Amino acid sequence: MHDTPTDPASPLRIGSLFSGYGGLDLAVEHVFGGETVWFSEINEPVARVFAHHWPDAPNLGDITRISWSQVEPVDILIGGFPCQDVSTVGKRAGLAPGTRSGLWAHMGTAIEVLQPQWVVIENVRGLLSSPAIRPITEGDDNAPRNPCAATPDDTALRALEPDPWHLGDSATRPLRAAGAVLGDLADLRMDARWVGLPASLVGAPHPRFRIFLLAQRQDAVPNPARVGLASRWRDPGQGEGETGHDRTLAPDHRPRAPRTGWLAQQAQRLGDVVVADRGHLHRWGRYAHAVARWEHITGRVAPAPALLRNENGPRPAPEFVEWLMGLPTAWLSDPRHGLPPNQQLMALGNGVLPLQAAIALV
């Protein structure tokens, strides 16, 4: 196993899995004052976007083929493993071997080998209600702890642990996907806290509810300025924040990554009072106040929401969805990336809203 001593003079090293366009990386770099040193993204067009913004970070490629003993150790490992099989709009196959969401097991292996101080995970609301289906090892009768089928029926779902926010007390009841992830982290000697919040909580004009989980290695050296959910572990009165506010500083007062300066500005505007003007009311109608608020927070005027095509009718404009996600102009829609509109929309739909993740961790 790797040991990961941290030089106080250098940024915390971040390893990124299931990286997408880097939304979670932006949030973690902002909150921890870290720097992403490598990433793993199998979708080549989307990987081009990530590589453009992190030109010095190599792409390790397919997570199922990575030899973790050969990978540079990191202080923070982050990832939003695929949500298709736990999403409430999918087939609900669950966190199971052979499913895309089952790739969580490979992230667990990375944690076991790399031994990061911190782990940050993002996923959809369905993580709280989809089942976890464990592989059956030789000589183990695992049936009492598993739902009856890979695609659960109503009976199997009713048999799940009753509280979506806690681990169940009965070993004979199948775990929810979130419970399985938390159990795996406990087995890996990681202490975890988690929170669920909608994007509208940070001012976005849409709900987009997401689960964020922050775990710390149990034997890690205590951090003098814990961040995020981890700040709840410190004793009262031991904060390291500056006078005038209770926000903790980045570990060891490390500077923020230059690429996330705009994210700090968004966070500072969250408490501002915003009133829609006549122009907003004329253009956006009942959405005027929500759009005006997000324009103020992002510092960007909302682009046209749809592109008109006579043959197929209107379709969402990638630039508008990019704005909905709170990203800088052309972060993903820049023509130099070479992504057609449908790939841009797919990447945005699978991505993380940076401000939402940052507020979850702060």
Short mmCIF file of N, CA and C in Angstrom, two decimals, residues 219-323:
data_model
loop_
_atom_site.label_atom_id
_atom_site.label_comp_id
_atom_site.label_asym_id
_atom_site.label_seq_id
_atom_site.Cartn_x
_atom_site.Cartn_y
_atom_site.Cartn_z
N ASP A 219 -6.62 6.48 9.86
CA ASP A 219 -5.29 6.66 10.44
C ASP A 219 -4.54 7.84 9.84
N ALA A 220 -5.28 8.72 9.11
CA ALA A 220 -4.63 9.89 8.52
C ALA A 220 -4.22 10.86 9.61
N VAL A 221 -3.16 11.62 9.35
CA VAL A 221 -2.73 12.65 10.28
C VAL A 221 -3.81 13.72 10.33
N PRO A 222 -4.27 14.11 11.53
CA PRO A 222 -5.33 15.12 11.61
C PRO A 222 -4.96 16.38 10.85
N ASN A 223 -5.90 16.89 10.06
CA ASN A 223 -5.67 18.08 9.26
C ASN A 223 -5.93 19.32 10.11
N PRO A 224 -5.02 20.27 10.14
CA PRO A 224 -5.21 21.45 10.99
C PRO A 224 -6.35 22.34 10.55
N ALA A 225 -6.82 22.20 9.33
CA ALA A 225 -7.95 23.01 8.85
C ALA A 225 -8.85 22.14 8.01
N ARG A 226 -9.60 21.28 8.66
CA ARG A 226 -10.48 20.36 7.94
C ARG A 226 -11.50 21.14 7.13
N VAL A 227 -11.90 20.56 6.03
CA VAL A 227 -12.86 21.25 5.17
C VAL A 227 -14.12 20.43 5.06
N GLY A 228 -15.15 21.09 4.62
CA GLY A 228 -16.37 20.44 4.23
C GLY A 228 -17.06 19.67 5.31
N LEU A 229 -17.66 18.56 4.90
CA LEU A 229 -18.38 17.72 5.84
C LEU A 229 -17.47 17.29 6.99
N ALA A 230 -16.18 17.19 6.70
CA ALA A 230 -15.24 16.74 7.73
C ALA A 230 -15.10 17.75 8.85
N SER A 231 -15.45 19.01 8.60
CA SER A 231 -15.31 20.01 9.66
C SER A 231 -16.23 19.70 10.83
N ARG A 232 -17.26 18.89 10.61
CA ARG A 232 -18.18 18.54 11.69
C ARG A 232 -17.54 17.57 12.69
N TRP A 233 -16.39 17.00 12.32
CA TRP A 233 -15.73 16.06 13.23
C TRP A 233 -14.89 16.76 14.27
N ARG A 234 -14.51 18.00 14.03
CA ARG A 234 -13.60 18.64 14.99
C ARG A 234 -14.37 19.09 16.22
N ASP A 235 -13.66 19.28 17.32
CA ASP A 235 -14.28 19.72 18.55
C ASP A 235 -14.71 21.18 18.43
N PRO A 236 -15.81 21.57 19.08
CA PRO A 236 -16.25 22.96 19.03
C PRO A 236 -15.15 23.89 19.54
N GLY A 237 -15.01 25.03 18.89
CA GLY A 237 -14.04 26.02 19.35
C GLY A 237 -12.65 25.81 18.83
N GLN A 238 -12.43 24.82 17.96
CA GLN A 238 -11.08 24.56 17.47
C GLN A 238 -10.93 24.97 16.01
N GLY A 239 -11.83 25.80 15.50
CA GLY A 239 -11.77 26.20 14.10
C GLY A 239 -10.53 27.04 13.83
N GLU A 240 -10.10 26.99 12.59
CA GLU A 240 -8.92 27.74 12.18
C GLU A 240 -9.29 28.90 11.25
N GLY A 241 -10.58 29.21 11.15
CA GLY A 241 -11.01 30.25 10.23
C GLY A 241 -10.54 31.63 10.67
N GLU A 242 -10.51 32.58 9.70
CA GLU A 242 -10.11 33.94 10.01
C GLU A 242 -11.22 34.64 10.80
N THR A 243 -10.85 35.69 11.52
CA THR A 243 -11.82 36.46 12.26
C THR A 243 -12.87 37.03 11.32
N GLY A 244 -14.14 36.96 11.73
CA GLY A 244 -15.20 37.55 10.94
C GLY A 244 -16.04 36.54 10.21
N HIS A 245 -15.61 35.29 10.11
CA HIS A 245 -16.43 34.25 9.51
C HIS A 245 -15.97 32.90 10.02
N ASP A 246 -16.79 31.88 9.82
CA ASP A 246 -16.47 30.55 10.34
C ASP A 246 -16.09 29.59 9.24
N ARG A 247 -15.75 30.11 8.08
CA ARG A 247 -15.34 29.26 6.95
C ARG A 247 -13.90 28.80 7.16
N THR A 248 -13.65 27.51 7.12
CA THR A 248 -12.29 27.03 7.29
C THR A 248 -11.46 27.37 6.08
N LEU A 249 -10.16 27.47 6.29
CA LEU A 249 -9.24 27.76 5.20
C LEU A 249 -8.85 26.47 4.51
N ALA A 250 -8.28 26.61 3.32
CA ALA A 250 -7.75 25.45 2.64
C ALA A 250 -6.66 24.85 3.51
N PRO A 251 -6.48 23.49 3.46
CA PRO A 251 -5.47 22.86 4.31
C PRO A 251 -4.12 23.54 4.19
N ASP A 252 -3.53 23.87 5.35
CA ASP A 252 -2.22 24.50 5.42
C ASP A 252 -2.19 25.82 4.65
N HIS A 253 -3.34 26.46 4.51
CA HIS A 253 -3.43 27.76 3.85
C HIS A 253 -2.92 27.70 2.41
N ARG A 254 -3.14 26.58 1.77
CA ARG A 254 -2.72 26.45 0.37
C ARG A 254 -3.54 27.40 -0.51
N PRO A 255 -2.93 27.97 -1.55
CA PRO A 255 -3.68 28.88 -2.41
C PRO A 255 -4.68 28.11 -3.26
N ARG A 256 -5.76 28.78 -3.66
CA ARG A 256 -6.74 28.17 -4.55
C ARG A 256 -6.12 27.98 -5.93
N ALA A 257 -6.58 26.93 -6.63
CA ALA A 257 -6.11 26.71 -7.99
C ALA A 257 -6.60 27.85 -8.87
N PRO A 258 -5.74 28.42 -9.73
CA PRO A 258 -6.15 29.56 -10.57
C PRO A 258 -7.38 29.27 -11.41
N ARG A 259 -7.54 28.01 -11.85
CA ARG A 259 -8.67 27.72 -12.75
C ARG A 259 -10.02 27.78 -12.03
N THR A 260 -10.04 27.89 -10.71
CA THR A 260 -11.31 27.90 -9.98
C THR A 260 -11.63 29.27 -9.38
N GLY A 261 -10.94 30.29 -9.80
CA GLY A 261 -11.21 31.62 -9.26
C GLY A 261 -12.65 32.06 -9.51
N TRP A 262 -13.19 31.70 -10.66
CA TRP A 262 -14.58 32.06 -10.97
C TRP A 262 -15.56 31.36 -10.03
N LEU A 263 -15.19 30.17 -9.55
CA LEU A 263 -16.06 29.43 -8.65
C LEU A 263 -16.14 30.14 -7.30
N ALA A 264 -15.03 30.70 -6.86
CA ALA A 264 -15.04 31.47 -5.61
C ALA A 264 -15.95 32.69 -5.75
N GLN A 265 -15.95 33.32 -6.92
CA GLN A 265 -16.81 34.47 -7.15
C GLN A 265 -18.28 34.06 -7.12
N GLN A 266 -18.60 32.90 -7.69
CA GLN A 266 -19.98 32.43 -7.64
C GLN A 266 -20.42 32.23 -6.20
N ALA A 267 -19.58 31.60 -5.40
CA ALA A 267 -19.93 31.34 -4.00
C ALA A 267 -20.16 32.64 -3.24
N GLN A 268 -19.40 33.68 -3.54
CA GLN A 268 -19.53 34.95 -2.85
C GLN A 268 -20.86 35.64 -3.18
N ARG A 269 -21.43 35.33 -4.35
CA ARG A 269 -22.66 36.02 -4.77
C ARG A 269 -23.93 35.31 -4.28
N LEU A 270 -23.78 34.18 -3.61
CA LEU A 270 -24.94 33.38 -3.23
C LEU A 270 -25.92 34.14 -2.34
N GLY A 271 -25.43 34.98 -1.46
CA GLY A 271 -26.30 35.66 -0.52
C GLY A 271 -26.88 36.96 -1.03
N ASP A 272 -26.54 37.36 -2.27
CA ASP A 272 -27.01 38.63 -2.80
C ASP A 272 -28.51 38.58 -3.12
N VAL A 273 -29.16 39.69 -2.91
CA VAL A 273 -30.58 39.82 -3.29
C VAL A 273 -30.65 40.18 -4.76
N VAL A 274 -31.44 39.43 -5.51
CA VAL A 274 -31.56 39.64 -6.95
C VAL A 274 -33.03 39.84 -7.29
N VAL A 275 -33.31 40.87 -8.06
CA VAL A 275 -34.68 41.15 -8.50
C VAL A 275 -34.71 41.15 -10.02
N ALA A 276 -35.61 40.39 -10.60
CA ALA A 276 -35.73 40.33 -12.06
C ALA A 276 -36.24 41.67 -12.58
N ASP A 277 -35.65 42.14 -13.68
CA ASP A 277 -36.10 43.39 -14.27
C ASP A 277 -37.15 43.11 -15.35
N ARG A 278 -37.61 44.17 -16.00
CA ARG A 278 -38.66 44.03 -17.00
C ARG A 278 -38.20 43.18 -18.18
N GLY A 279 -36.92 43.31 -18.52
CA GLY A 279 -36.39 42.51 -19.62
C GLY A 279 -36.46 41.02 -19.32
N HIS A 280 -36.12 40.63 -18.10
CA HIS A 280 -36.22 39.22 -17.71
C HIS A 280 -37.66 38.74 -17.76
N LEU A 281 -38.56 39.56 -17.27
CA LEU A 281 -39.97 39.17 -17.27
C LEU A 281 -40.49 39.01 -18.70
N HIS A 282 -40.06 39.88 -19.59
CA HIS A 282 -40.52 39.79 -20.98
C HIS A 282 -39.96 38.55 -21.67
N ARG A 283 -38.70 38.23 -21.39
CA ARG A 283 -38.06 37.11 -22.10
C ARG A 283 -38.37 35.76 -21.47
N TRP A 284 -38.44 35.71 -20.13
CA TRP A 284 -38.50 34.42 -19.45
C TRP A 284 -39.82 34.15 -18.73
N GLY A 285 -40.69 35.11 -18.65
CA GLY A 285 -41.99 34.88 -18.04
C GLY A 285 -41.87 34.41 -16.60
N ARG A 286 -42.52 33.29 -16.28
CA ARG A 286 -42.54 32.80 -14.89
C ARG A 286 -41.17 32.33 -14.41
N TYR A 287 -40.21 32.14 -15.33
CA TYR A 287 -38.86 31.72 -14.94
C TYR A 287 -37.93 32.92 -14.73
N ALA A 288 -38.47 34.14 -14.83
CA ALA A 288 -37.62 35.33 -14.83
C ALA A 288 -36.77 35.44 -13.57
N HIS A 289 -37.37 35.22 -12.39
CA HIS A 289 -36.61 35.39 -11.15
C HIS A 289 -35.52 34.33 -11.01
N ALA A 290 -35.82 33.09 -11.40
CA ALA A 290 -34.82 32.03 -11.31
C ALA A 290 -33.66 32.29 -12.28
N VAL A 291 -33.98 32.74 -13.49
CA VAL A 291 -32.93 33.02 -14.47
C VAL A 291 -32.10 34.22 -14.04
N ALA A 292 -32.76 35.28 -13.55
CA ALA A 292 -32.02 36.46 -13.12
C ALA A 292 -31.05 36.13 -11.99
N ARG A 293 -31.50 35.30 -11.05
CA ARG A 293 -30.64 34.94 -9.93
C ARG A 293 -29.43 34.15 -10.41
N TRP A 294 -29.62 33.18 -11.33
CA TRP A 294 -28.50 32.37 -11.80
C TRP A 294 -27.56 33.20 -12.68
N GLU A 295 -28.11 34.14 -13.44
CA GLU A 295 -27.24 35.04 -14.21
C GLU A 295 -26.34 35.84 -13.28
N HIS A 296 -26.90 36.29 -12.17
CA HIS A 296 -26.10 37.06 -11.21
C HIS A 296 -25.03 36.19 -10.57
N ILE A 297 -25.40 34.99 -10.17
CA ILE A 297 -24.43 34.11 -9.50
C ILE A 297 -23.32 33.69 -10.45
N THR A 298 -23.67 33.34 -11.68
CA THR A 298 -22.66 32.87 -12.63
C THR A 298 -21.91 34.02 -13.30
N GLY A 299 -22.48 35.22 -13.24
CA GLY A 299 -21.85 36.34 -13.94
C GLY A 299 -21.98 36.25 -15.45
N ARG A 300 -22.97 35.47 -15.90
CA ARG A 300 -23.17 35.25 -17.33
C ARG A 300 -24.63 35.47 -17.70
N VAL A 301 -24.86 36.11 -18.83
CA VAL A 301 -26.22 36.24 -19.34
C VAL A 301 -26.64 34.89 -19.92
N ALA A 302 -27.86 34.47 -19.64
CA ALA A 302 -28.35 33.18 -20.13
C ALA A 302 -28.38 33.14 -21.65
N PRO A 303 -27.77 32.14 -22.27
CA PRO A 303 -27.83 32.01 -23.73
C PRO A 303 -29.24 31.58 -24.17
N ALA A 304 -29.46 31.57 -25.46
CA ALA A 304 -30.73 31.09 -26.00
C ALA A 304 -30.93 29.64 -25.56
N PRO A 305 -32.11 29.29 -25.06
CA PRO A 305 -32.30 27.95 -24.49
C PRO A 305 -32.43 26.83 -25.51
N ALA A 306 -32.77 27.15 -26.74
CA ALA A 306 -33.00 26.09 -27.73
C ALA A 306 -32.51 26.52 -29.10
N LEU A 307 -32.16 25.52 -29.89
CA LEU A 307 -31.81 25.72 -31.29
C LEU A 307 -32.98 25.24 -32.13
N LEU A 308 -33.36 26.03 -33.11
CA LEU A 308 -34.50 25.68 -33.94
C LEU A 308 -34.04 24.96 -35.20
N ARG A 309 -34.65 23.84 -35.46
CA ARG A 309 -34.42 23.07 -36.69
C ARG A 309 -35.76 22.77 -37.33
N ASN A 310 -35.94 23.26 -38.52
CA ASN A 310 -37.24 23.11 -39.16
C ASN A 310 -37.63 21.65 -39.35
N GLU A 311 -36.63 20.79 -39.62
CA GLU A 311 -36.97 19.40 -39.92
C GLU A 311 -37.28 18.60 -38.66
N ASN A 312 -36.65 18.95 -37.54
CA ASN A 312 -36.84 18.16 -36.32
C ASN A 312 -37.42 18.96 -35.16
N GLY A 313 -37.68 20.23 -35.34
CA GLY A 313 -38.16 21.04 -34.25
C GLY A 313 -37.02 21.50 -33.34
N PRO A 314 -37.32 22.20 -32.26
CA PRO A 314 -36.27 22.72 -31.37
C PRO A 314 -35.60 21.63 -30.56
N ARG A 315 -34.36 21.85 -30.21
CA ARG A 315 -33.64 20.96 -29.31
C ARG A 315 -32.84 21.83 -28.34
N PRO A 316 -32.50 21.32 -27.17
CA PRO A 316 -31.76 22.13 -26.20
C PRO A 316 -30.43 22.60 -26.77
N ALA A 317 -30.10 23.82 -26.49
CA ALA A 317 -28.81 24.37 -26.92
C ALA A 317 -27.74 23.98 -25.91
N PRO A 318 -26.64 23.34 -26.35
CA PRO A 318 -25.59 22.97 -25.39
C PRO A 318 -25.07 24.15 -24.59
N GLU A 319 -24.98 25.31 -25.22
CA GLU A 319 -24.49 26.49 -24.50
C GLU A 319 -25.41 26.86 -23.33
N PHE A 320 -26.71 26.65 -23.52
CA PHE A 320 -27.66 26.95 -22.45
C PHE A 320 -27.53 25.93 -21.31
N VAL A 321 -27.41 24.65 -21.66
CA VAL A 321 -27.25 23.62 -20.63
C VAL A 321 -25.93 23.83 -19.89
N GLU A 322 -24.90 24.23 -20.61
CA GLU A 322 -23.61 24.55 -20.00
C GLU A 322 -23.78 25.67 -18.97
N TRP A 323 -24.59 26.67 -19.32
CA TRP A 323 -24.88 27.75 -18.37
C TRP A 323 -25.68 27.24 -17.18
#
